PDB file of C-alpha atoms in Angstrom:
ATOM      1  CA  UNK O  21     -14.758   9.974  -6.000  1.00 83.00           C
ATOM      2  CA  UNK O  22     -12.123   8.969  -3.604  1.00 87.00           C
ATOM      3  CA  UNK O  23      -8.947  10.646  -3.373  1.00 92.00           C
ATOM      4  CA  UNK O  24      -5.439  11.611  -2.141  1.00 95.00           C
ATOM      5  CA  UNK O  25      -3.365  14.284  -2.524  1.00 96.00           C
ATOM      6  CA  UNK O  26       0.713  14.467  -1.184  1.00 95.00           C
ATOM      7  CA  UNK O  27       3.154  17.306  -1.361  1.00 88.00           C
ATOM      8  CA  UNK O  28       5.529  16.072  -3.823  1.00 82.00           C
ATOM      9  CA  UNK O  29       8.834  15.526  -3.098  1.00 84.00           C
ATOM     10  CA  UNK O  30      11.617  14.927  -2.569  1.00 94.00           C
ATOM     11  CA  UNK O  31      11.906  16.320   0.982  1.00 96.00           C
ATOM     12  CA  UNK O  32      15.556  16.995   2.157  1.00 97.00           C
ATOM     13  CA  UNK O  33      16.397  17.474   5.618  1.00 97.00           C
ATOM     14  CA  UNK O  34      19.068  17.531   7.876  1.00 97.00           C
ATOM     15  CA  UNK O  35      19.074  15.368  10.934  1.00 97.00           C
ATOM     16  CA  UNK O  36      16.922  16.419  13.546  1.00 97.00           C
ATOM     17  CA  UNK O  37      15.165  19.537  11.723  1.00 97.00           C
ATOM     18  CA  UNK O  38      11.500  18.824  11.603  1.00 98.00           C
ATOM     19  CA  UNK O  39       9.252  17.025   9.128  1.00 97.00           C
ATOM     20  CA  UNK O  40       5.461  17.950   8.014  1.00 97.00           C
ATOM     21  CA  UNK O  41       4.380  16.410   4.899  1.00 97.00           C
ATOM     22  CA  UNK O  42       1.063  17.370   3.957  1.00 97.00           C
ATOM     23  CA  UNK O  43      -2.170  15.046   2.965  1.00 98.00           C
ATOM     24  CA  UNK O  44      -5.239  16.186   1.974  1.00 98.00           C
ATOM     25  CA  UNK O  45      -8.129  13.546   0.834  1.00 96.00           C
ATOM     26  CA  UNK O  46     -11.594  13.794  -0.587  1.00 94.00           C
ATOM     27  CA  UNK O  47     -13.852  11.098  -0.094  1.00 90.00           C
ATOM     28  CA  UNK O  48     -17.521  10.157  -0.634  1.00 84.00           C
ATOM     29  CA  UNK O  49     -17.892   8.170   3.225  1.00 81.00           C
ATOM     30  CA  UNK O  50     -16.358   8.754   5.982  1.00 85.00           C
ATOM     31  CA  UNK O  51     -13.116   7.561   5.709  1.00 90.00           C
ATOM     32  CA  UNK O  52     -10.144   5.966   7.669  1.00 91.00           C
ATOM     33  CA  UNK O  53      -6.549   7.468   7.212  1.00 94.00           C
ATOM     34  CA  UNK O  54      -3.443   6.323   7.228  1.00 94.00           C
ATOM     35  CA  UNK O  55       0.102   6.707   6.773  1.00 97.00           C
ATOM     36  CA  UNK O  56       2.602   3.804   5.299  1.00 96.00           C
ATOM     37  CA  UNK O  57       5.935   4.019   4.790  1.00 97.00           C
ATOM     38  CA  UNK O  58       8.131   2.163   2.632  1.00 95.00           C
ATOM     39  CA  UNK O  59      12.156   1.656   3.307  1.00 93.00           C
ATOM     40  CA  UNK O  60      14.094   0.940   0.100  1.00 88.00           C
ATOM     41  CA  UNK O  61      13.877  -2.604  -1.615  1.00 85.00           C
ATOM     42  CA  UNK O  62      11.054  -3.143   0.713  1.00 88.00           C
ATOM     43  CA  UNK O  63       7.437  -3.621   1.070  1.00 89.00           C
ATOM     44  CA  UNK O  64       4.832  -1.082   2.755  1.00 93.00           C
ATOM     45  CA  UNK O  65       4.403  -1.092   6.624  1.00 94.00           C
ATOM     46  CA  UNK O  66       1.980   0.928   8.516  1.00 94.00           C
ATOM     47  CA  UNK O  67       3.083   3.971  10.085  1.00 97.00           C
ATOM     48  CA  UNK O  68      -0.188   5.008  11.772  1.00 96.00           C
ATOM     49  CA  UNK O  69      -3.553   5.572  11.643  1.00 94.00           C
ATOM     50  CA  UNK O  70      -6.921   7.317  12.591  1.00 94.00           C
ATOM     51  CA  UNK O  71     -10.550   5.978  12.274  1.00 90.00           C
ATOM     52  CA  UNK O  72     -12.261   9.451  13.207  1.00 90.00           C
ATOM     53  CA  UNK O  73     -12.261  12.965  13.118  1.00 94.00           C
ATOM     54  CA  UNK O  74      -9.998  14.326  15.722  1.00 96.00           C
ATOM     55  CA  UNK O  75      -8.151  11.102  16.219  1.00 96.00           C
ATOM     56  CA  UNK O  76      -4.700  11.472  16.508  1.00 97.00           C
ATOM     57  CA  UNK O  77      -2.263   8.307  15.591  1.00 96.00           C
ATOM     58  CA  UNK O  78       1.268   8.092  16.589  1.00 97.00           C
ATOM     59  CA  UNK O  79       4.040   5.898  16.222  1.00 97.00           C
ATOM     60  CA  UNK O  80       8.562   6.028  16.619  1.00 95.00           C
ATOM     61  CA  UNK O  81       7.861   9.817  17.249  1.00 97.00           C
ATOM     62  CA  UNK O  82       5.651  10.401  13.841  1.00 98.00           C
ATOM     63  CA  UNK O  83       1.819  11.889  14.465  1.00 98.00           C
ATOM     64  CA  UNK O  84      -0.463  13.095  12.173  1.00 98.00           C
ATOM     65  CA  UNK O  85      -4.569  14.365  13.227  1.00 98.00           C
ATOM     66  CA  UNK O  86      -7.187  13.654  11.495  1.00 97.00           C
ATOM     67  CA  UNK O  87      -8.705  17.029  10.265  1.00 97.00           C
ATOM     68  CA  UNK O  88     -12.389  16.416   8.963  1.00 95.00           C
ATOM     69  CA  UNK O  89     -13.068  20.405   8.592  1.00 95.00           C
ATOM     70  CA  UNK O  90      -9.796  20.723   6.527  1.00 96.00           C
ATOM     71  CA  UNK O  91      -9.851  17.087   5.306  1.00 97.00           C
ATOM     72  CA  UNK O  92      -6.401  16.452   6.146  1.00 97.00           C
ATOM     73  CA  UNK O  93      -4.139  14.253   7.671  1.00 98.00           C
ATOM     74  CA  UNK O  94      -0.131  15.828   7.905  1.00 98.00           C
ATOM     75  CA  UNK O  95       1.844  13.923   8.977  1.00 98.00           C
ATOM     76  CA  UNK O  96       4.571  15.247  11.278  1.00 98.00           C
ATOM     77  CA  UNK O  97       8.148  14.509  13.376  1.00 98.00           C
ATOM     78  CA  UNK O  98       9.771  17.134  15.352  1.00 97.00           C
ATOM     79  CA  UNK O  99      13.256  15.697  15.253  1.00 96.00           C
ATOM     80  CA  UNK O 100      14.035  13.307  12.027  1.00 97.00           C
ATOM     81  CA  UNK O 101      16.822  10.678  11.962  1.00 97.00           C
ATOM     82  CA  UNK O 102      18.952   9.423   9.218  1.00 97.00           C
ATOM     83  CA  UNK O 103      17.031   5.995   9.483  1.00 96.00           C
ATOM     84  CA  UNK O 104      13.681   7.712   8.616  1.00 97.00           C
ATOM     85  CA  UNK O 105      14.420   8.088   4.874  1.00 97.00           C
ATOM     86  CA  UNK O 106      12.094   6.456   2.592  1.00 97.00           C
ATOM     87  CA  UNK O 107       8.881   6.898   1.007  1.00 96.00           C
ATOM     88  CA  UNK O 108       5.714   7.971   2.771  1.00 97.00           C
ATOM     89  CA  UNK O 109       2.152   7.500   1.934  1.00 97.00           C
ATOM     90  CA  UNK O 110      -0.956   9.001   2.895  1.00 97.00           C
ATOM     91  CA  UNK O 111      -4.015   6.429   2.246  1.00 95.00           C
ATOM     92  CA  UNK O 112      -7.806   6.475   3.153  1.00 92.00           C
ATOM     93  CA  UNK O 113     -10.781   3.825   2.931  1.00 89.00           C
ATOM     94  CA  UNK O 114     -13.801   3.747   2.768  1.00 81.00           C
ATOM     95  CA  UNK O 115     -16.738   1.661   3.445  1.00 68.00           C
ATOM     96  CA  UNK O 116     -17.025  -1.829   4.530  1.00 60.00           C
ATOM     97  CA  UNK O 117     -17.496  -4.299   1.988  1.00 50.00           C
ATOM     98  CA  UNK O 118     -13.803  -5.353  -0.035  1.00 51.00           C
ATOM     99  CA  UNK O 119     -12.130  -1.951   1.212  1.00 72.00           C
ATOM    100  CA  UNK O 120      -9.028  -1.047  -0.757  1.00 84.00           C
ATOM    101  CA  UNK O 121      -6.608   1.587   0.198  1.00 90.00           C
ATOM    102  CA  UNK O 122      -6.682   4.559  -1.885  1.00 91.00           C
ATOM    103  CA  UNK O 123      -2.952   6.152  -2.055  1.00 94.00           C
ATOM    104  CA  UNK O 124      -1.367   9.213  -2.604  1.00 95.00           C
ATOM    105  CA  UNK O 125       1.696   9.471  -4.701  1.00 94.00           C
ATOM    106  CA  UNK O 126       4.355   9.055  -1.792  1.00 95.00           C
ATOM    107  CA  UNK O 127       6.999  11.314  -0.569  1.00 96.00           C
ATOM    108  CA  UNK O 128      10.305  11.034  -0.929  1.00 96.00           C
ATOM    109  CA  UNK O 129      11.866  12.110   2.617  1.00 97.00           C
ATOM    110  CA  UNK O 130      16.279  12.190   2.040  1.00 97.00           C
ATOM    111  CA  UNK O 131      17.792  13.143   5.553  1.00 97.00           C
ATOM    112  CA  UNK O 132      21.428  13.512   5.966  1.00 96.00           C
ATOM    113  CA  UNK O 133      23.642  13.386   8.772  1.00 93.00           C
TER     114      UNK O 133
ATOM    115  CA  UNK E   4       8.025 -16.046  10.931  1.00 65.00           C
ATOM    116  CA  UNK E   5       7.314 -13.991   7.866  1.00 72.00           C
ATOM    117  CA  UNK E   6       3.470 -12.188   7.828  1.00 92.00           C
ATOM    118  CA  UNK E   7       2.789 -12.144   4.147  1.00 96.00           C
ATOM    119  CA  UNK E   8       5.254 -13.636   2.121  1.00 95.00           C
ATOM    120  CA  UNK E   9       5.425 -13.360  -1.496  1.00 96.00           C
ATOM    121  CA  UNK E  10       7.398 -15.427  -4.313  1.00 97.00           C
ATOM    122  CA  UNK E  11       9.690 -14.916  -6.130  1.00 97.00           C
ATOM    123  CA  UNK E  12      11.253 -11.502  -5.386  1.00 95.00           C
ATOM    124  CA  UNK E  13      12.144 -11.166  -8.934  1.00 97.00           C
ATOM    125  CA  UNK E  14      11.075 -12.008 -11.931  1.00 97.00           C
ATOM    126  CA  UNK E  15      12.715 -11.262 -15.657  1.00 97.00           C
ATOM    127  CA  UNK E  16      10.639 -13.071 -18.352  1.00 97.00           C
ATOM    128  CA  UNK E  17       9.949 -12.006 -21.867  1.00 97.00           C
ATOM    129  CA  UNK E  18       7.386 -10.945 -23.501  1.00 97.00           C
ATOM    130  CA  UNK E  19       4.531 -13.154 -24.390  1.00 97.00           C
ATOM    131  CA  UNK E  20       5.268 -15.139 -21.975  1.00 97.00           C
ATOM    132  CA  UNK E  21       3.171 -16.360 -18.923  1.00 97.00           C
ATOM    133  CA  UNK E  22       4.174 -16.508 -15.244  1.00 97.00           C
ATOM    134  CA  UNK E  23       2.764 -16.443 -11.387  1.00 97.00           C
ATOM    135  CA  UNK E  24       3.110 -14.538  -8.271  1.00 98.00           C
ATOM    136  CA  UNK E  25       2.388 -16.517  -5.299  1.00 97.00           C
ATOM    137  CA  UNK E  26       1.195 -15.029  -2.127  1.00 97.00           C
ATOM    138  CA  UNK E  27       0.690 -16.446   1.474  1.00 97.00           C
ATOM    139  CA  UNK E  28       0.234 -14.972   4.769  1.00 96.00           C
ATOM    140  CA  UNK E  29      -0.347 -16.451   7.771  1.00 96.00           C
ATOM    141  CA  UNK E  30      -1.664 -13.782  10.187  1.00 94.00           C
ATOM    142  CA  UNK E  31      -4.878 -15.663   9.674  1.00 93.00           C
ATOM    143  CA  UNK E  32      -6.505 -12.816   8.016  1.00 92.00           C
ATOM    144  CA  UNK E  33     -10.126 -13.589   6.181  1.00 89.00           C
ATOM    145  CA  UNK E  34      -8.835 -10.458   2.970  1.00 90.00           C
ATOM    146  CA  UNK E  35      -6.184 -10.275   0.678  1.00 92.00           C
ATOM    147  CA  UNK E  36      -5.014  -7.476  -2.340  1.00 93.00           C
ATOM    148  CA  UNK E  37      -3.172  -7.148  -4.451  1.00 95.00           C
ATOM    149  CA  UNK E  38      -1.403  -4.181  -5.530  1.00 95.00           C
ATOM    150  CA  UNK E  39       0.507  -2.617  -8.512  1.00 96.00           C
ATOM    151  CA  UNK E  40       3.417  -0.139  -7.944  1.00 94.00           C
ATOM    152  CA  UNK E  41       4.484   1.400 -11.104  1.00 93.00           C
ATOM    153  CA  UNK E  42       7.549   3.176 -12.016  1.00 91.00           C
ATOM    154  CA  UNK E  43       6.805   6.451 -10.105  1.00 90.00           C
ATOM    155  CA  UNK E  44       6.218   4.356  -7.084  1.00 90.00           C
ATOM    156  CA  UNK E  45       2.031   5.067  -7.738  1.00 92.00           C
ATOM    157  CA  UNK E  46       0.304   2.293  -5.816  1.00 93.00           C
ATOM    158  CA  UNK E  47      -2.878   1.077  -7.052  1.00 93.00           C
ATOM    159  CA  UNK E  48      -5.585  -1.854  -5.853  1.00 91.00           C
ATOM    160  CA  UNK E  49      -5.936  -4.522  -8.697  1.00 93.00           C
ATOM    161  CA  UNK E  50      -7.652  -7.029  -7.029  1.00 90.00           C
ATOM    162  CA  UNK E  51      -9.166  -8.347  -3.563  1.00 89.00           C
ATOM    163  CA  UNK E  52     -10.578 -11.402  -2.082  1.00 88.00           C
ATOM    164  CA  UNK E  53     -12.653 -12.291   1.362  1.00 85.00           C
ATOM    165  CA  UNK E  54     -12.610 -15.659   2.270  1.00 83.00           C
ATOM    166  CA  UNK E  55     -11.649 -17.249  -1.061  1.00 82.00           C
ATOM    167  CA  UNK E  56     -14.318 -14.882  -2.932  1.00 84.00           C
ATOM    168  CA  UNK E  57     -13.642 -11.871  -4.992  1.00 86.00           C
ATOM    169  CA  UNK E  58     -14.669  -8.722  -3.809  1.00 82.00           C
ATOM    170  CA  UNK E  59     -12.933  -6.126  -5.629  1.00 78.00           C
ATOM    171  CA  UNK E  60     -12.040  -6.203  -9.470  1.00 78.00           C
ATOM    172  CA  UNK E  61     -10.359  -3.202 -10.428  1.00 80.00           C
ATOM    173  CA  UNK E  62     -10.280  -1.942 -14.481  1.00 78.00           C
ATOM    174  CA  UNK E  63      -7.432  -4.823 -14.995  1.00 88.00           C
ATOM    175  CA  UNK E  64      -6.189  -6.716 -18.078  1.00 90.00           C
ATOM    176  CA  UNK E  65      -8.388  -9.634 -18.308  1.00 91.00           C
ATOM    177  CA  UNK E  66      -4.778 -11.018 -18.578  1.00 95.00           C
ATOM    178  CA  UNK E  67      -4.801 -11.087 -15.151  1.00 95.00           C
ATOM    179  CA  UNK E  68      -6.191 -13.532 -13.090  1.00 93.00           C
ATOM    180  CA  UNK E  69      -5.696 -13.930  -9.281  1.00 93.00           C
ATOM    181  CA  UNK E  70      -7.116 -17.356  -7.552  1.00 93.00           C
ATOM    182  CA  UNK E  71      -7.197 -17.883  -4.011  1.00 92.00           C
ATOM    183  CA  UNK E  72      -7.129 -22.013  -3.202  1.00 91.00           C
ATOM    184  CA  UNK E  73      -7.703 -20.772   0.218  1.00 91.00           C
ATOM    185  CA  UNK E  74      -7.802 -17.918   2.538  1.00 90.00           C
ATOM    186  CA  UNK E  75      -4.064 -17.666   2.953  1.00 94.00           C
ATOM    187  CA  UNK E  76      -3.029 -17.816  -0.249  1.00 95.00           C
ATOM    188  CA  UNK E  77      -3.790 -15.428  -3.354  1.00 95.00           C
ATOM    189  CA  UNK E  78      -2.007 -15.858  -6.295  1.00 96.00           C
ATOM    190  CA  UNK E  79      -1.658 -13.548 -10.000  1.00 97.00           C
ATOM    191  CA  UNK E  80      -1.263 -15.493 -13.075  1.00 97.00           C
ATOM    192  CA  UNK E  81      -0.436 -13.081 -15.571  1.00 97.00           C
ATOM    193  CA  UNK E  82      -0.596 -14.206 -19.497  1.00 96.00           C
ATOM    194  CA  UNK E  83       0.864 -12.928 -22.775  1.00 97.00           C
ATOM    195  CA  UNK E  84       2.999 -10.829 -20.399  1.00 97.00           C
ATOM    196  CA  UNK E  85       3.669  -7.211 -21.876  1.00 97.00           C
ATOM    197  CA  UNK E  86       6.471  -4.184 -21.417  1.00 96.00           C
ATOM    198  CA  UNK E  87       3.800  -2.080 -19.373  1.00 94.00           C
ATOM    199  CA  UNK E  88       3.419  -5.075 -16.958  1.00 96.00           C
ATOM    200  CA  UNK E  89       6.710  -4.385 -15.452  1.00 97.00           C
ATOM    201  CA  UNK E  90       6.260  -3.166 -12.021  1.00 97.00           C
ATOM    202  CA  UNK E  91       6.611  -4.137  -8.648  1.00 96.00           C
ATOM    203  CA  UNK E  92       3.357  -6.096  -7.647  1.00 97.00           C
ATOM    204  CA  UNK E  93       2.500  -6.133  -3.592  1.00 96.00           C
ATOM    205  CA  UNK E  94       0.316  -8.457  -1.985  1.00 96.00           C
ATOM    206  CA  UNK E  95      -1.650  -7.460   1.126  1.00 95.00           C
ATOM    207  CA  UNK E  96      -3.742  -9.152   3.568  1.00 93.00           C
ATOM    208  CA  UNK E  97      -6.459  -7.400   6.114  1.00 91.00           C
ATOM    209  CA  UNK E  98      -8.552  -8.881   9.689  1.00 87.00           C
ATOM    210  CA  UNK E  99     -11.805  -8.357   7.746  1.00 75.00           C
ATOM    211  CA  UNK E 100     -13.054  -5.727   4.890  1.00 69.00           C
ATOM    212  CA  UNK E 101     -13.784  -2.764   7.513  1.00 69.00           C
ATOM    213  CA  UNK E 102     -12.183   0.288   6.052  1.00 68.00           C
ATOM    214  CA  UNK E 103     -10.504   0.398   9.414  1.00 73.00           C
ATOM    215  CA  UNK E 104      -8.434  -2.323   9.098  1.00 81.00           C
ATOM    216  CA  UNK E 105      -4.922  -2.243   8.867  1.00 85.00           C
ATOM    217  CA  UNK E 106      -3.159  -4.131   5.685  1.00 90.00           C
ATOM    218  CA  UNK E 107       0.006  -6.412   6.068  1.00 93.00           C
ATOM    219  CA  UNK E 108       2.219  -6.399   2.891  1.00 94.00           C
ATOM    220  CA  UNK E 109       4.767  -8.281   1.300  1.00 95.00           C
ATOM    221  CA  UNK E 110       7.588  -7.398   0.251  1.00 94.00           C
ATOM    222  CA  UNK E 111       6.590  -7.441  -3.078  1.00 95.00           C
ATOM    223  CA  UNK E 112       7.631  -8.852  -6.593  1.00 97.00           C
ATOM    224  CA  UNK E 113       9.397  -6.985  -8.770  1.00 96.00           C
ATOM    225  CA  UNK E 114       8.600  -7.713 -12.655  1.00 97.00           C
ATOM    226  CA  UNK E 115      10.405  -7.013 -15.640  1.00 97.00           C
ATOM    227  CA  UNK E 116       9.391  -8.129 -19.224  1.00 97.00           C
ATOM    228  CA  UNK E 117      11.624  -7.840 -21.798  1.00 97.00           C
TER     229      UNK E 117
END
């Protein structure tokens, strides 16, 4: 079956150090990957993505590659800010017809000033 | 102007009882999901619709019933409510039902049955 797997957290850091958290999947297709993340008291917004293997998404100085011979997808920042703390998700889909995303567990990233 | 939008925010109720989530977006978007978000934060898909038809059914309480009057709305009526139903319930709308597609969310509803 379909699946995702997240280091668990909570991650604490101290502003500017740098973030990996790690995302491995397993799926049945080929997949697409992404990464939400999810400020507290509110809903899920997308971080980035990557539709194929080798793609690399990006976004507010986050990136994560899309690994198909390790099937991963870390996601990474090389200098964090207070405002990044919340939850992060690794997801994947698959297939075309009524696609749902398929989460991990979520990461709890804490950074402190 | 609000993407998906989602009502109410909150919702205390007791059990047995029966309520509704209402959903809208207006992205024009041709899918919408909903989602559950349990007390650990796990997400999981409960339902989905294209274009007013559903497409996804996930192993839900038949309980549960979304409708979708049209393709920017997508509603959960929930009956004889339980404690286990508390949870904070997303809704989510896509372009189309390529696994490529990015989802909007709402800012979910968050349940509590007493």
């Amino acid at each position: 079956g379909n699946s995702v797997t997240q280091m668990e957290g909570p991650v604490t850091l101290s502003e500017e150090a740098f973030l990996t958290i790690n995302c491995t999947y397993t799926a049945t297709g080929y997949p697409s990957l992404f990464w939400y993340v999810q400020y507290p008291g509110e809903g899920l917004q997308l971080l980035l993505k990557a539709t194929k293997a080798d793609d690399k998404g990006s976004n507010k100085g986050f990136e994560a590659t899309y690994r198909k011979e390790t099937t991963s997808f870390h996601l990474e920042k090389g200098s964090v800010q207070v405002s990044d703390s919340a939850v992060y998700f690794c997801a994947l889909s698959v297939g075309q017809a009524g696609t749902a995303l398929i989460f991990g567990k979520g990461t709890t990233l804490s950074v402190s000033s | 102007d609000t993407a998906v939008s989602q009502t109410p925010k909150y919702l205390v109720t007791q059990m047995g009882n029966d309520k509704s989530i209402k959903c809208e977006q207006n992205l024009g978007h041709d899918t919408m999901y909903w989602y559950k978000q349990d007390s650990k934060k796990f997400l999981k898909i409960m339902f989905s619709y294209n274009n007013k038809e559903l497409i996804i059914n996930e192993t839900v309480p038949n309980r549960f019933s979304p409708k979708s009057p049209d393709k920017a709305h997508l509603n959960l009526h929930i009956n004889s409510l339980e404690l286990g139903d508390s949870a904070v319930y997303f809704c989510a709308s896509s372009q189309g039902t390529g696994g490529f597609y990015e989802q909007y969310f709402g800012p979910g509803t968050r349940l509590t049955v007493t």
